[in-house]
Amino acid sequence: MRRHSLAVLPGDGVGPEVTRAALTVLDAAQDRFGFGTERTEVPLGADHYLETGTLLTDDVVDQLRAHDAILFGAIGSPRVTPGILERGIILALRGAMRQAINLRPVRLYPGVPTPVRGLTPQRCDLVVVRENTEGAYVAQGSRVHEGTPAWTAVQESVNTWYAVERAVDFAFRLASVRRGRLTLCHKTNVLVEAGRLWTAVMDSVGERYPEVETDYVHVDAMCMHLPVSPERFDVVVTDNLFGDIVTDLGAVLQGGLGVAASANLTFEPDATSMFEPIHGSAPDIAGRGWANPAGACLSLAMLLGDLGEGEAAAAVEAATAAVLADLPGLAGEAMGASTHDLGERVAQVLREGSAPEVEGSLMVQLAQVRGMMGR
Ligand code: NAI
Ligand code: MG
């Protein structure tokens, strides 16, 4: 039997609630598709920090390296100064594992309410590949004369051929198993130095993928096109800062925080990729069973795709989409069922195999791309 070892980091607030629901779904996927998992729960987050004063230690990083994947809930707590847990755990983990890509599907499933009037599932199915380790988020910057009218802040952006090529190459591979279109999103007309490097990488890597059609969109124009004509896009590759902004806009199109999923992918041999819903710990609704577990379930589906369990991944996606389609609302009491019940419902649909197949499943494509890359 195929076995995978998972590190499970439920975290804070609704993190453990949605993670528990996702694990119920994983149980059902294992039963149906005949694979197994060993799961190790790792207590990172506010409680652990307040008890022990530690964030992500080297020992924990080593422990996580030994696993095939990390399933992450969410962290953050009103009891801890903002930034400490987020930087000390999530960003630290992305860095330590060199999770080179943040992958964010923007897919509107049938029956899910979107604030964009007239938007249909047929028109909204794209994937953003965000470079996850550099850009404006790693440059230290400097300041002088703080607190005076001469206060000067310098904040630069770091772009290496190495990291950009990894993101772009992955994006080309993904486009080649999807609809064959890759869009570079940047601001090359103003950020000319970074823009030149990104463009050169696109041209160079593109020679290896003649079957993929490429184009280019400025990030500001992207914010206009995304809500109005998302069907223009198949795979979008972009830098860390632009990706952060554009994917939040993307999440809105697909029904918001409860539904959107993400993957932090590493390509290092002894490191581990991490899969998480994009929402935070939602302290305002924690403990009430009001969190939508769909984002966590779809993150689990990506995890399974990345581990090569393409069939199980597609089935988890299909079951989650089927349950979403029937929900009267996307969060809180409006869902008409608790987080726990929704996890059970997705698991049930999965066991029955009664959900209609999702066409062009990203989860299957992920398995294909990881296969191509020799995993
Ligand atoms: P949040 O994503 O936790 O919540 C924003 C709003 O969305 C809240 O009204 C919440 O109730 C709702 N919401 C979130 N997840 C939901 C779900 N699954 N179903 C239904 N509704 C949901 O963002 P917020 O409030 O800005 O941050 C809360 C804490 O989470 C902070 O400490 C923040 O730093 C942290 N955070 C952690 C992230 C992570 O672990 N990756 C990401 C974003 C925020
Ligand atoms: Mg963000």
XYZ file of C-alpha atoms and ligand atoms in Angstrom:
420
model
C 0.000 0.000 0.000
C 1.247 3.507 -0.819
C 1.962 5.443 2.360
C 2.626 9.128 2.902
C 3.760 10.837 6.052
C 2.016 14.087 6.861
C 2.833 16.766 9.378
C -0.394 18.386 10.529
C -0.195 21.931 11.904
C -3.713 22.900 12.976
C -2.623 26.213 14.552
C -5.053 28.647 16.183
C -8.684 29.705 16.132
C -10.620 28.059 13.323
C -7.394 26.423 12.076
C -7.952 23.229 14.129
C -11.668 23.193 13.226
C -11.174 23.246 9.462
C -8.152 20.948 9.675
C -10.183 18.330 11.565
C -12.821 18.478 8.838
C -10.135 18.053 6.154
C -8.702 15.022 7.976
C -12.148 13.400 8.052
C -12.176 13.851 4.290
C -8.678 12.383 4.070
C -9.868 9.266 5.952
C -12.569 8.772 3.353
C -10.122 9.344 0.483
C -7.774 6.707 1.900
C -10.595 4.178 2.257
C -11.734 4.711 -1.288
C -8.398 4.947 -3.071
C -6.336 2.506 -1.024
C -3.448 4.505 0.320
C -2.402 5.298 3.853
C -0.950 8.193 5.811
C 1.002 8.588 9.009
C 0.066 11.881 10.589
C 2.091 13.753 13.142
C 0.439 16.718 14.793
C 2.847 19.574 15.447
C 1.732 22.124 18.028
C 2.738 25.471 16.564
C 0.788 28.649 17.190
C -0.384 31.004 19.906
C -0.895 28.499 22.753
C 2.449 26.865 22.158
C 4.167 30.232 21.934
C 2.548 31.560 25.122
C 3.416 28.357 27.004
C 6.956 27.837 25.779
C 8.046 31.173 24.278
C 9.164 29.343 21.132
C 8.141 29.783 17.522
C 9.610 27.648 14.732
C 12.743 26.015 16.158
C 15.456 24.242 14.150
C 14.386 20.956 15.714
C 10.844 21.396 14.460
C 12.113 22.326 10.996
C 14.182 19.123 10.942
C 11.175 17.123 12.060
C 9.045 18.680 9.290
C 11.693 17.932 6.664
C 11.202 14.244 7.287
C 7.553 14.392 6.167
C 6.141 14.189 2.651
C 3.809 17.163 3.079
C 2.536 19.656 5.625
C -1.163 20.329 6.104
C -1.551 23.715 7.738
C -4.635 25.318 9.324
C -4.098 28.940 10.300
C -2.299 30.850 13.011
C -2.771 34.181 14.721
C -4.327 35.234 18.002
C -5.515 38.436 19.645
C -3.369 37.354 22.650
C -0.134 37.716 20.668
C 1.206 40.932 19.128
C 0.409 40.870 15.409
C 3.320 39.770 13.274
C 5.115 37.586 15.837
C 3.403 34.320 14.904
C 2.891 35.187 11.249
C 6.527 36.057 10.666
C 7.982 33.639 13.214
C 6.064 30.614 11.940
C 4.540 30.944 8.451
C 7.141 33.143 6.812
C 9.927 31.327 8.673
C 8.604 27.986 7.431
C 8.303 29.173 3.822
C 11.912 30.372 4.047
C 13.364 27.345 5.835
C 11.748 24.948 3.365
C 12.555 27.207 0.394
C 8.958 26.986 -0.702
C 9.706 28.668 -4.001
C 6.134 28.978 -5.239
C 2.850 30.017 -3.776
C 0.200 28.400 -5.910
C -3.295 29.822 -5.814
C -6.104 28.444 -7.940
C -8.838 30.935 -8.809
C -11.736 28.716 -9.758
C -15.408 29.478 -9.337
C -17.283 26.252 -8.632
C -20.894 25.902 -9.790
C -23.441 27.264 -7.337
C -20.943 29.351 -5.372
C -22.033 32.973 -5.017
C -19.543 35.498 -6.400
C -19.772 39.260 -5.945
C -19.002 39.719 -9.657
C -22.329 39.936 -11.414
C -22.680 37.643 -14.397
C -19.496 35.690 -13.695
C -19.879 31.992 -14.493
C -17.726 28.958 -13.573
C -16.910 28.498 -17.280
C -15.258 31.917 -17.302
C -13.336 31.650 -14.057
C -10.645 28.964 -13.940
C -7.093 30.216 -13.662
C -4.046 29.581 -11.493
C -1.638 32.133 -10.096
C 1.973 31.040 -9.652
C 3.520 33.515 -7.224
C 7.259 33.597 -6.579
C 7.342 33.044 -2.838
C 10.835 33.759 -1.551
C 12.073 37.142 -2.730
C 10.978 40.393 -4.395
C 10.086 43.206 -2.011
C 9.559 40.713 0.826
C 13.195 39.777 1.430
C 15.101 43.011 0.901
C 15.971 44.450 4.301
C 15.783 48.117 3.313
C 17.140 50.976 5.398
C 16.054 54.201 7.065
C 17.644 57.399 8.266
C 16.357 60.405 10.234
C 13.364 58.493 11.561
C 10.797 60.730 13.248
C 12.028 63.917 11.590
C 10.769 65.586 8.426
C 13.877 64.189 6.729
C 12.839 60.591 7.505
C 13.977 58.518 4.542
C 13.060 54.899 3.877
C 14.598 52.715 1.195
C 12.855 49.439 0.346
C 14.248 47.451 -2.530
C 13.201 44.316 -4.335
C 15.453 41.292 -4.813
C 15.063 39.246 -8.000
C 17.442 36.396 -8.799
C 17.571 34.468 -12.061
C 17.589 31.286 -9.963
C 14.289 31.887 -8.156
C 12.483 33.547 -11.052
C 13.452 30.709 -13.396
C 12.024 28.152 -10.971
C 8.709 29.931 -10.746
C 8.526 30.536 -14.490
C 9.533 26.987 -15.389
C 6.880 25.538 -13.085
C 4.312 27.929 -14.576
C 5.194 26.813 -18.129
C 4.877 23.153 -17.168
C 1.521 23.785 -15.551
C 0.302 25.745 -18.585
C 1.446 22.917 -20.856
C -0.922 20.449 -19.133
C -3.751 22.994 -18.947
C -5.013 25.267 -21.730
C -1.523 26.189 -22.940
C -1.511 29.882 -22.019
C 0.913 31.653 -19.688
C 0.689 35.317 -18.735
C 3.496 37.234 -17.082
C 2.084 39.820 -14.682
C 4.523 42.568 -13.676
C 5.130 46.293 -13.990
C 7.972 46.231 -16.482
C 7.294 49.765 -17.695
C 8.229 51.253 -14.310
C 10.185 48.581 -12.419
C 12.520 48.245 -15.353
C 15.385 46.343 -13.748
C 13.284 43.589 -12.213
C 11.047 43.664 -15.269
C 13.972 43.112 -17.608
C 15.099 40.034 -15.682
C 11.584 38.540 -15.507
C 11.055 39.143 -19.220
C 14.408 37.589 -20.102
C 13.595 34.505 -17.995
C 10.193 34.201 -19.710
C 11.864 34.358 -23.132
C 14.612 31.929 -22.212
C 12.459 29.301 -20.487
C 9.731 29.738 -23.102
C 12.040 28.265 -25.748
C 11.643 24.904 -24.006
C 7.837 25.091 -24.191
C 6.971 26.130 -27.759
C 3.451 24.701 -27.300
C 2.641 27.325 -24.641
C 1.386 30.691 -25.833
C 2.616 33.613 -23.716
C 1.500 37.142 -23.104
C 2.120 39.961 -20.690
C -0.159 42.124 -18.516
C 0.789 44.986 -16.200
C -0.296 44.359 -12.609
C -2.598 47.371 -12.497
C -4.314 46.271 -15.691
C -4.548 42.778 -14.186
C -6.670 44.180 -11.364
C -9.054 45.468 -13.989
C -9.095 42.362 -16.194
C -9.481 39.818 -13.395
C -13.004 40.722 -12.280
C -14.194 41.669 -15.781
C -12.647 39.000 -18.001
C -10.927 36.245 -15.989
C -11.422 33.932 -18.992
C -8.421 35.693 -20.569
C -6.177 33.806 -18.170
C -5.019 30.226 -17.755
C -1.761 30.365 -15.754
C -0.428 33.681 -14.445
C 3.135 33.951 -13.148
C 4.124 36.924 -11.038
C 6.430 38.196 -8.310
C 5.892 37.983 -4.575
C 4.297 41.379 -3.961
C 2.087 41.469 -7.054
C 1.076 37.862 -6.413
C 0.028 38.664 -2.873
C -2.283 41.419 -4.065
C -3.644 39.784 -7.200
C -4.491 36.515 -5.441
C -6.608 38.268 -2.815
C -8.594 39.787 -5.656
C -8.768 36.329 -7.205
C -10.098 34.879 -3.950
C -12.987 37.342 -4.034
C -14.056 36.130 -7.496
C -14.264 32.536 -6.332
C -16.376 33.131 -3.236
C -13.889 34.466 -0.741
C -11.913 33.367 2.256
C -13.825 30.229 3.163
C -13.315 28.686 -0.275
C -9.831 29.691 -1.453
C -6.933 27.258 -1.119
C -3.189 27.511 -1.561
C 0.013 25.517 -1.793
C 3.558 26.518 -0.908
C 5.689 24.293 -3.102
C 9.336 23.478 -2.599
C 11.659 21.817 -5.092
C 14.504 21.081 -2.662
C 15.141 17.379 -2.139
C 15.060 17.469 1.661
C 12.322 20.022 2.174
C 8.551 19.797 2.471
C 5.698 21.571 0.706
C 2.854 23.065 2.701
C -0.855 23.287 1.915
C -3.208 25.754 3.586
C -6.501 27.558 3.196
C -5.798 31.231 2.597
C -7.849 32.489 5.529
C -6.455 33.252 8.965
C -7.509 32.045 12.408
C -10.796 34.017 12.340
C -10.941 34.692 16.100
C -14.334 36.357 15.604
C -15.990 33.038 14.775
C -13.628 30.488 16.386
C -15.254 27.867 18.593
C -18.703 28.157 17.040
C -18.448 25.754 14.117
C -19.039 28.601 11.712
C -15.922 28.272 9.588
C -16.298 26.957 6.072
C -13.924 23.986 5.682
C -13.927 24.107 1.844
C -10.640 26.025 1.628
C -8.981 23.453 3.873
C -10.489 20.539 1.907
C -9.339 21.985 -1.428
C -5.878 22.524 0.079
C -5.906 18.854 1.025
C -6.825 18.040 -2.587
C -3.759 19.950 -3.801
C -1.629 18.118 -1.243
C -2.836 14.789 -2.609
C -2.173 15.895 -6.193
C 1.329 16.946 -5.240
C 1.950 13.546 -3.631
C 0.940 11.878 -6.889
C -2.491 10.734 -5.638
C -4.162 12.378 -8.628
C -7.357 10.313 -8.543
C -7.948 10.901 -4.848
C -7.122 14.574 -5.300
C -9.683 14.980 -8.072
C -12.295 13.120 -6.035
C -11.743 15.340 -2.971
C -12.095 18.406 -5.175
C -15.265 17.052 -6.775
C -16.839 16.128 -3.425
C -16.001 19.531 -1.933
C -17.422 21.312 -4.969
C -20.599 19.212 -4.788
C -21.143 20.092 -1.125
C -20.381 23.769 -1.793
C -22.939 23.828 -4.590
C -25.684 22.959 -2.104
C -24.768 25.433 0.638
C -27.243 28.241 1.254
C -24.391 30.532 2.396
C -20.616 30.448 2.558
C -19.934 31.252 6.230
C -21.383 31.186 9.723
C -24.981 30.278 10.391
C -25.830 30.965 6.757
C -24.031 27.714 5.818
C -26.895 25.837 7.484
C -24.434 23.271 8.885
C -21.387 23.278 11.145
C -17.764 22.961 10.085
C -17.779 19.426 11.464
C -20.974 18.432 9.646
C -19.670 19.797 6.371
C -16.498 17.733 6.740
C -18.674 14.648 7.288
C -20.797 15.573 4.290
C -17.778 15.907 1.968
C -16.448 12.577 3.288
C -19.814 10.939 2.649
C -20.038 12.213 -0.935
C -16.475 11.039 -1.466
C -17.234 7.536 -0.164
C -20.295 7.288 -2.392
C -18.376 8.618 -5.396
C -21.537 10.528 -6.253
C -20.049 13.927 -7.130
C -19.812 14.954 -10.774
C -16.231 15.039 -12.012
C -14.593 18.481 -12.083
C -13.326 19.031 -15.609
C -9.744 20.130 -16.044
C -8.924 19.499 -12.380
C -5.870 21.427 -11.194
C -5.328 18.639 -8.683
C -4.733 16.124 -11.469
C -2.571 18.605 -13.360
C -0.436 19.051 -10.249
C 0.153 15.321 -10.111
C 1.151 15.417 -13.805
C 3.587 18.303 -13.323
C 5.144 16.731 -10.243
C 5.516 13.521 -12.227
C 7.285 15.429 -15.022
C 9.635 16.898 -12.455
C 10.607 13.443 -11.286
C 8.835 13.210 -7.989
P -9.141 35.935 8.797
O -8.936 35.314 7.479
O -8.836 35.129 9.979
O -10.670 36.442 8.927
C -11.231 37.457 8.098
C -12.771 37.321 8.068
O -13.122 36.166 7.328
C -13.354 37.132 9.446
O -14.581 37.807 9.519
C -13.564 35.640 9.537
O -14.629 35.285 10.378
C -13.849 35.248 8.103
N -13.364 33.891 7.819
C -12.061 33.480 7.813
N -11.993 32.169 7.523
C -13.257 31.743 7.324
C -13.832 30.493 6.999
N -13.087 29.385 6.819
N -15.171 30.424 6.876
C -15.938 31.508 7.055
N -15.445 32.718 7.359
C -14.129 32.849 7.505
O -8.285 37.275 8.789
P -8.030 38.317 9.964
O -9.264 38.473 10.799
O -7.442 39.489 9.329
O -6.890 37.681 10.857
C -7.115 36.898 12.021
C -5.793 36.315 12.458
O -5.319 35.388 11.496
C -4.689 37.343 12.616
O -3.932 36.998 13.739
C -3.902 37.212 11.331
O -2.579 37.627 11.479
C -3.989 35.729 11.090
N -3.801 35.312 9.692
C -3.173 34.133 9.494
C -3.036 33.611 8.230
C -2.416 32.267 8.087
O -2.335 31.519 9.032
N -1.975 31.893 6.889
C -3.513 34.328 7.042
C -4.241 35.541 7.366
C -4.355 36.010 8.643
Mg -2.246 38.226 1.405
